[in-house]
Coordinates of N, CA and C in Angstrom, one line a residue:
M182 N 171.9 195.6 200.3 CA 170.8 195.5 201.2 C 170.5 194.0 201.4
D183 N 170.1 193.6 202.6 CA 169.8 192.3 203.0 C 168.7 191.7 202.2
R184 N 168.8 190.4 201.9 CA 167.8 189.6 201.1 C 166.4 189.7 201.8
N185 N 166.3 189.6 203.1 CA 165.0 189.7 203.8 C 164.3 191.1 203.5
L186 N 165.2 192.1 203.6 CA 164.7 193.5 203.3 C 164.2 193.6 201.9
E187 N 164.9 193.0 201.0 CA 164.5 193.1 199.5 C 163.2 192.4 199.3
L188 N 163.0 191.2 200.0 CA 161.8 190.4 199.9 C 160.6 191.3 200.5
Y189 N 160.9 191.9 201.6 CA 159.9 192.8 202.2 C 159.5 193.9 201.2
L190 N 160.5 194.5 200.6 CA 160.1 195.6 199.6 C 159.4 195.1 198.4
D191 N 159.7 193.9 198.0 CA 159.0 193.3 196.8 C 157.5 193.0 197.2
T192 N 157.3 192.5 198.4 CA 156.0 192.2 198.8 C 155.2 193.5 199.0
F193 N 155.9 194.5 199.6 CA 155.3 195.8 199.7 C 154.9 196.4 198.4
D194 N 155.8 196.2 197.4 CA 155.5 196.8 196.1 C 154.3 196.1 195.4
K195 N 154.2 194.8 195.6 CA 153.1 194.0 195.0 C 151.7 194.6 195.5
H196 N 151.7 195.0 196.7 CA 150.4 195.5 197.3 C 150.1 196.9 196.9
L197 N 151.1 197.6 196.2 CA 150.9 199.0 195.8 C 150.6 199.1 194.3
K198 N 150.1 198.0 193.7 CA 149.9 198.1 192.3 C 148.9 199.2 191.8
S199 N 147.9 199.5 192.6 CA 147.0 200.5 192.2 C 147.5 201.9 192.3
V200 N 148.6 202.2 192.9 CA 149.2 203.5 193.0 C 149.9 203.8 191.7
P201 N 149.8 205.0 191.2 CA 150.5 205.4 190.0 C 152.0 205.1 190.2
T202 N 152.7 204.8 189.1 CA 154.1 204.3 189.1 C 155.0 205.3 189.7
S203 N 154.9 206.6 189.3 CA 155.8 207.6 189.9 C 155.7 207.7 191.4
E204 N 154.4 207.7 191.9 CA 154.2 207.8 193.3 C 154.7 206.5 194.0
R205 N 154.5 205.3 193.3 CA 154.9 204.0 193.9 C 156.4 204.0 194.1
I206 N 157.2 204.5 193.1 CA 158.6 204.6 193.1 C 159.1 205.5 194.3
D207 N 158.4 206.6 194.5 CA 158.7 207.5 195.6 C 158.5 206.8 197.0
I208 N 157.4 206.1 197.0 CA 157.1 205.4 198.3 C 158.1 204.3 198.6
I209 N 158.5 203.6 197.6 CA 159.5 202.5 197.8 C 160.8 203.1 198.2
K210 N 161.2 204.2 197.6 CA 162.5 204.9 197.9 C 162.4 205.4 199.4
E211 N 161.3 205.9 199.8 CA 161.1 206.4 201.2 C 161.3 205.2 202.2
I212 N 160.6 204.1 201.9 CA 160.7 203.0 202.8 C 162.2 202.4 202.8
K213 N 162.8 202.4 201.6 CA 164.1 201.8 201.5 C 165.1 202.7 202.3
S214 N 165.0 204.1 202.2 CA 165.9 204.9 203.0 C 165.6 204.8 204.5
A215 N 164.3 204.6 204.8 CA 164.0 204.4 206.3 C 164.7 203.1 206.8
M216 N 164.7 202.1 205.9 CA 165.3 200.8 206.3 C 166.9 201.0 206.5
I217 N 167.5 201.7 205.5 CA 168.9 201.9 205.6 C 169.2 202.8 206.8
E218 N 168.4 203.8 207.1 CA 168.7 204.6 208.3 C 168.5 203.8 209.6
M219 N 167.5 202.9 209.7 CA 167.4 202.1 210.9 C 168.5 201.1 211.0
E220 N 169.1 200.6 209.9 CA 170.2 199.7 209.9 C 171.5 200.4 210.3
Q221 N 171.7 201.6 209.8 CA 173.0 202.2 210.1 C 173.0 203.0 211.4
K222 N 172.0 203.9 211.6 CA 172.0 204.8 212.7 C 171.5 204.1 214.0
E223 N 170.5 203.2 213.9 CA 170.0 202.6 215.1 C 170.6 201.2 215.3
G224 N 171.3 200.7 214.3 CA 172.0 199.4 214.5 C 171.1 198.2 214.6
L225 N 169.9 198.3 213.9 CA 168.9 197.2 214.0 C 169.3 196.2 212.9
T226 N 169.0 194.9 213.2 CA 169.1 193.8 212.3 C 168.0 193.8 211.3
P227 N 168.2 193.2 210.1 CA 167.0 193.2 209.2 C 165.7 192.6 209.8
Q228 N 165.9 191.6 210.6 CA 164.7 191.0 211.3 C 164.0 192.0 212.1
Q229 N 164.8 192.8 212.9 CA 164.2 193.8 213.7 C 163.5 195.0 212.9
I230 N 164.1 195.2 211.8 CA 163.6 196.3 210.9 C 162.2 195.9 210.4
T231 N 162.2 194.6 209.9 CA 160.9 194.2 209.3 C 159.8 194.0 210.4
E232 N 160.2 193.7 211.6 CA 159.3 193.7 212.7 C 158.8 195.0 213.1
K233 N 159.7 196.0 213.0 CA 159.3 197.4 213.4 C 158.4 198.0 212.3
L234 N 158.6 197.6 211.0 CA 157.7 198.1 210.0 C 156.4 197.5 210.0
G235 N 156.3 196.2 210.5 CA 155.1 195.5 210.5 C 154.8 194.7 209.2
N236 N 153.6 194.2 209.0 CA 153.2 193.5 207.9 C 153.3 194.4 206.6
P237 N 153.9 193.9 205.5 CA 154.0 194.8 204.3 C 152.7 195.1 203.7
K238 N 151.7 194.2 203.8 CA 150.4 194.4 203.3 C 149.7 195.6 204.0
D239 N 149.8 195.6 205.4 CA 149.2 196.6 206.2 C 149.9 198.0 205.9
L240 N 151.2 198.0 205.8 CA 151.9 199.2 205.4 C 151.4 199.7 204.1
A241 N 151.3 198.8 203.1 CA 150.9 199.3 201.8 C 149.4 199.8 201.8
Q242 N 148.6 199.2 202.6 CA 147.2 199.7 202.7 C 147.2 201.1 203.3
A243 N 148.0 201.3 204.3 CA 148.1 202.7 204.8 C 148.5 203.7 203.8
Y244 N 149.5 203.3 202.9 CA 149.9 204.2 201.9 C 148.8 204.4 200.8
L245 N 148.0 203.3 200.6 CA 146.9 203.3 199.6 C 145.9 204.3 200.1
G246 N 145.5 204.2 201.4 CA 144.5 205.1 202.0 C 145.0 206.6 201.9
E247 N 146.3 206.8 202.1 CA 146.8 208.2 202.0 C 146.8 208.7 200.6
S248 N 147.1 207.8 199.7 CA 147.0 208.1 198.2 C 145.6 208.4 197.8
I249 N 144.6 207.7 198.2 CA 143.2 207.9 197.9 C 142.8 209.3 198.4
S250 N 143.2 209.6 199.6 CA 142.7 210.9 200.2 C 143.4 212.1 199.6
K251 N 144.6 211.9 199.0 CA 145.3 213.1 198.4 C 144.7 213.4 197.0
T252 N 144.1 212.5 196.3 CA 143.6 212.8 195.0 C 142.2 213.4 195.1
P253 N 142.1 214.7 194.6 CA 140.8 215.4 194.8 C 139.9 215.0 193.7
G254 N 138.6 215.1 193.9 CA 137.6 214.9 192.9 C 137.4 213.4 192.7
F255 N 136.8 213.1 191.5 CA 136.5 211.7 191.1 C 137.7 211.1 190.5
N256 N 137.9 209.8 190.9 CA 139.0 209.0 190.4 C 138.5 207.6 190.3
W257 N 138.7 207.0 189.2 CA 138.2 205.6 189.0 C 138.9 204.7 190.0
Q258 N 140.1 204.8 190.3 CA 140.8 204.0 191.3 C 140.2 204.1 192.7
K259 N 140.0 205.4 193.0 CA 139.4 205.7 194.3 C 138.0 205.0 194.4
W260 N 137.2 205.2 193.3 CA 135.9 204.7 193.3 C 135.9 203.1 193.4
K261 N 136.8 202.5 192.7 CA 136.9 201.0 192.8 C 137.4 200.5 194.1
T262 N 138.2 201.3 194.8 CA 138.7 200.9 196.1 C 137.6 201.0 197.1
V263 N 136.8 202.0 197.1 CA 135.7 202.2 198.0 C 134.6 201.2 197.8
I264 N 134.3 200.9 196.5 CA 133.3 199.9 196.2 C 133.7 198.5 196.7
A265 N 135.0 198.2 196.4 CA 135.5 196.9 196.8 C 135.5 196.8 198.3
F266 N 135.9 197.8 199.1 CA 135.8 197.7 200.5 C 134.4 197.5 201.0
Y267 N 133.5 198.4 200.6 CA 132.2 198.3 201.2 C 131.4 197.0 200.6
G268 N 131.8 196.6 199.5 CA 131.2 195.4 199.0 C 131.6 194.2 199.8
A269 N 133.0 194.1 200.0 CA 133.5 192.9 200.8 C 133.0 193.0 202.2
A270 N 133.1 194.2 202.8 CA 132.7 194.3 204.2 C 131.2 194.1 204.4
G271 N 130.4 194.7 203.5 CA 129.0 194.5 203.6 C 128.5 193.1 203.4
F272 N 129.1 192.4 202.4 CA 128.7 191.1 202.1 C 129.1 190.1 203.2
S273 N 130.3 190.3 203.7 CA 130.8 189.4 204.8 C 130.0 189.7 206.1
S274 N 129.8 191.0 206.3 CA 129.1 191.4 207.6 C 127.6 190.8 207.6
M275 N 127.1 190.7 206.4 CA 125.7 190.2 206.3 C 125.6 188.8 206.9
F276 N 126.7 188.0 206.8 CA 126.6 186.6 207.4 C 127.4 186.5 208.7
V277 N 128.5 187.1 208.8 CA 129.4 187.0 210.0 C 128.7 187.6 211.3
I278 N 128.3 188.8 211.2 CA 127.7 189.4 212.4 C 126.5 188.7 212.9
P279 N 125.5 188.4 212.1 CA 124.3 187.7 212.6 C 124.7 186.3 213.2
V280 N 125.5 185.6 212.5 CA 125.8 184.2 213.0 C 126.6 184.3 214.3
L281 N 127.6 185.1 214.4 CA 128.3 185.2 215.6 C 127.5 185.8 216.7
G282 N 126.7 186.8 216.3 CA 125.9 187.6 217.3 C 124.8 186.7 217.9
I283 N 124.4 185.7 217.2 CA 123.3 184.8 217.8 C 124.0 183.6 218.5
L284 N 125.0 183.0 217.8 CA 125.6 181.8 218.4 C 126.3 182.1 219.7
S285 N 127.0 183.2 219.9 CA 127.8 183.4 221.1 C 126.9 183.5 222.4
P286 N 125.8 184.3 222.4 CA 125.0 184.2 223.6 C 124.3 182.9 223.9
V287 N 123.8 182.3 222.8 CA 123.1 181.0 222.9 C 124.1 180.0 223.5
L288 N 125.3 179.9 223.0 CA 126.2 178.9 223.6 C 126.6 179.2 225.0
K289 N 126.7 180.5 225.3 CA 127.0 180.9 226.7 C 125.8 180.4 227.6
L290 N 124.6 180.6 227.2 CA 123.4 180.2 228.0 C 123.4 178.6 228.1
C291 N 123.7 178.0 227.0 CA 123.8 176.5 227.0 C 124.9 176.1 228.0
G292 N 126.0 176.8 228.1 CA 127.0 176.5 229.1 C 126.5 176.6 230.6
Y293 N 125.4 177.3 230.8 CA 124.8 177.3 232.1 C 123.7 176.3 232.3
F294 N 122.9 176.1 231.2 CA 121.8 175.2 231.4 C 122.1 173.7 231.2
V295 N 123.1 173.4 230.5 CA 123.4 171.9 230.3 C 123.9 171.3 231.7
P296 N 124.8 172.0 232.4 CA 125.2 171.4 233.7 C 124.0 171.4 234.7
L297 N 123.2 172.4 234.6 CA 122.0 172.5 235.4 C 121.0 171.3 235.2
A298 N 120.9 170.9 233.9 CA 120.0 169.8 233.5 C 120.7 168.5 234.0
G299 N 122.0 168.4 234.0 CA 122.7 167.2 234.5 C 122.5 167.1 236.0
L300 N 122.5 168.3 236.7 CA 122.3 168.3 238.1 C 120.9 167.9 238.5
V301 N 119.9 168.4 237.7 CA 118.5 168.0 238.0 C 118.3 166.5 237.8
K302 N 118.9 166.0 236.7 CA 118.9 164.5 236.5 C 119.5 163.8 237.6
L303 N 120.6 164.2 238.2 CA 121.2 163.5 239.3 C 120.4 163.6 240.5
I304 N 119.8 164.8 240.8 CA 119.0 164.9 242.0 C 117.7 164.1 241.9
G305 N 117.2 164.0 240.7 CA 116.0 163.2 240.5 C 116.3 161.7 240.7
Y306 N 117.5 161.3 240.3 CA 117.9 159.9 240.5 C 118.1 159.6 242.0
L307 N 118.8 160.5 242.7 CA 119.0 160.3 244.1 C 117.7 160.3 244.9
V308 N 116.7 161.1 244.5 CA 115.4 161.1 245.2 C 114.6 159.9 244.8
G309 N 114.9 159.3 243.6 CA 114.2 158.1 243.2 C 113.2 158.4 242.1
Y310 N 113.2 159.6 241.5 CA 112.3 160.0 240.5 C 113.0 160.1 239.2
D311 N 112.6 159.5 238.1 CA 113.2 159.5 236.8 C 112.6 160.7 236.1
L312 N 113.5 161.6 235.6 CA 113.0 162.7 234.8 C 113.3 162.5 233.4
P313 N 112.3 162.2 232.6 CA 112.6 161.9 231.2 C 113.0 163.1 230.3
I314 N 112.8 164.3 230.9 CA 113.1 165.5 230.1 C 114.6 165.7 230.1
A315 N 115.3 165.5 231.2 CA 116.8 165.7 231.3 C 117.4 164.3 231.0
I316 N 118.0 164.2 229.8 CA 118.6 163.0 229.3 C 120.0 163.3 228.7
V317 N 121.0 162.6 229.0 CA 122.3 162.7 228.3 C 122.4 161.4 227.6
Q318 N 122.3 161.5 226.3 CA 122.3 160.4 225.4 C 123.4 160.5 224.3
I319 N 124.1 159.4 224.2 CA 125.2 159.3 223.1 C 124.7 158.3 222.2
G320 N 124.2 158.7 221.0 CA 123.7 157.8 220.1 C 122.4 157.2 220.7
T321 N 122.3 155.9 220.8 CA 121.1 155.2 221.4 C 121.4 154.9 222.8
F322 N 122.6 155.1 223.3 CA 123.0 154.8 224.7 C 122.7 155.9 225.6
E323 N 121.9 155.7 226.7 CA 121.7 156.7 227.7 C 122.6 156.6 228.8
L324 N 123.3 157.6 229.2 CA 124.2 157.6 230.3 C 123.5 157.4 231.7
H325 N 124.2 156.8 232.6 CA 123.7 156.7 234.0 C 123.7 158.2 234.5
P326 N 122.7 158.5 235.4 CA 122.6 159.9 235.9 C 123.8 160.4 236.6
I327 N 124.7 159.6 237.2 CA 125.9 160.0 237.9 C 126.9 160.5 236.8
F328 N 127.0 159.7 235.8 CA 127.9 160.0 234.7 C 127.4 161.2 233.8
S329 N 126.1 161.3 233.8 CA 125.5 162.4 233.0 C 125.8 163.8 233.6
L330 N 126.0 163.9 234.9 CA 126.4 165.1 235.5 C 127.8 165.5 235.1
V331 N 128.7 164.5 235.1 CA 130.1 164.8 234.7 C 130.1 165.2 233.2
V332 N 129.4 164.5 232.4 CA 129.4 164.8 231.0 C 128.8 166.1 230.7
S333 N 127.7 166.4 231.4 CA 127.0 167.7 231.2 C 127.8 168.9 231.7
V334 N 128.6 168.7 232.7 CA 129.5 169.8 233.2 C 130.6 170.0 232.1
I335 N 131.2 168.9 231.6 CA 132.2 169.0 230.6 C 131.6 169.8 229.3
F336 N 130.4 169.4 228.9 CA 129.9 170.0 227.7 C 129.5 171.5 228.1
G337 N 129.1 171.7 229.3 CA 128.7 173.1 229.7 C 129.9 174.0 229.6
V338 N 131.1 173.5 230.1 CA 132.3 174.3 230.0 C 132.7 174.5 228.5
L339 N 132.6 173.5 227.7 CA 132.9 173.6 226.3 C 132.0 174.6 225.6
F340 N 130.7 174.6 225.9 CA 129.7 175.5 225.3 C 130.0 176.9 225.7
Y341 N 130.3 177.1 227.0 CA 130.5 178.4 227.5 C 131.8 179.0 226.9
S342 N 132.9 178.2 226.8 CA 134.2 178.6 226.3 C 134.0 179.0 224.8
L343 N 133.3 178.1 224.1 CA 133.0 178.4 222.7 C 132.2 179.7 222.5
G344 N 131.2 179.9 223.3 CA 130.5 181.2 223.3 C 131.3 182.4 223.5
R345 N 132.2 182.3 224.5 CA 133.1 183.4 224.8 C 134.1 183.7 223.6
Y346 N 134.6 182.6 223.1 CA 135.5 182.7 221.9 C 134.8 183.4 220.7
L347 N 133.6 182.9 220.5 CA 132.8 183.5 219.3 C 132.5 185.0 219.6
W348 N 132.3 185.4 220.8 CA 132.0 186.7 221.2 C 133.2 187.6 220.9
R349 N 134.4 187.1 221.4 CA 135.6 187.8 221.1 C 135.9 187.9 219.7
L350 N 135.6 186.8 218.9 CA 135.8 186.9 217.5 C 134.9 187.9 216.8
L351 N 133.7 188.0 217.3 CA 132.8 189.0 216.7 C 133.3 190.4 217.0
L352 N 133.8 190.7 218.2 CA 134.3 192.0 218.5 C 135.6 192.3 217.7
E353 N 136.4 191.3 217.5 CA 137.6 191.5 216.8 C 137.3 191.8 215.3
Y354 N 136.3 191.1 214.8 CA 135.9 191.3 213.4 C 135.3 192.7 213.2
I355 N 134.6 193.2 214.1 CA 134.0 194.6 214.1 C 135.1 195.6 214.2
R356 N 136.1 195.3 215.1 CA 137.2 196.2 215.2 C 138.0 196.3 214.0
K357 N 138.3 195.2 213.3 CA 139.1 195.1 212.1 C 138.4 195.9 211.0
V358 N 137.1 195.7 210.8 CA 136.3 196.3 209.7 C 136.4 197.8 210.0
S359 N 136.2 198.2 211.2 CA 136.2 199.7 211.5 C 137.6 200.3 211.3
E360 N 138.6 199.5 211.6 CA 140.0 200.0 211.4 C 140.3 200.1 209.9
K361 N 139.8 199.1 209.1 CA 140.0 199.2 207.6 C 139.3 200.4 207.1
K362 N 138.1 200.7 207.6 CA 137.3 201.8 207.1 C 138.0 203.1 207.4
R363 N 138.5 203.2 208.6 CA 139.3 204.4 209.0 C 140.5 204.6 208.1
N364 N 141.1 203.5 207.7 CA 142.4 203.5 206.9 C 142.1 203.9 205.5
L365 N 140.9 203.9 205.0 CA 140.6 204.3 203.7 C 140.8 205.8 203.5
F366 N 140.6 206.6 204.5 CA 140.7 208.1 204.5 C 139.9 208.7 203.4
V367 N 138.7 208.2 203.2 CA 137.8 208.7 202.2 C 136.9 209.7 202.9
N368 N 136.8 210.9 202.3 CA 135.9 211.9 202.9 C 134.5 211.8 202.2

């Protein structure tokens, strides 16, 4: 068997430590026979086989979830896995969701209001009225109103882009946590 496939199996085996030894050996044999079948019957290269199987950690977690759901009644390993998942997900969610949930809409709003403030400053300058509320200041240096519009538009685009990115990150985080929960297969 190819060295890359052996490394894949070793990594996969390391992530299955909590599964009983006999069951772990059966799982490894099943994956190994699937690899050999893909190599011989489908003519796939070792690189294509590892890509098709995906991340060894994710594959191991799927087997762990299946193993947890098969064991009836109370099991210390099942209990530790569930506690670890909810502990990690709950603790991280306590910080991640509020921070991203607040920052993303605020940054999006700033993406609209910062260029608007730069435009108001420029219009005030063109009319001949200085607006002390709208200031673009870098350190102690205050920018000229014409340059302040350009700088405020650049910062507005950056704030809006960062807000969008953080919103996508929040949705991705929620999706991943939900997916992990579903993969536990705990009733």
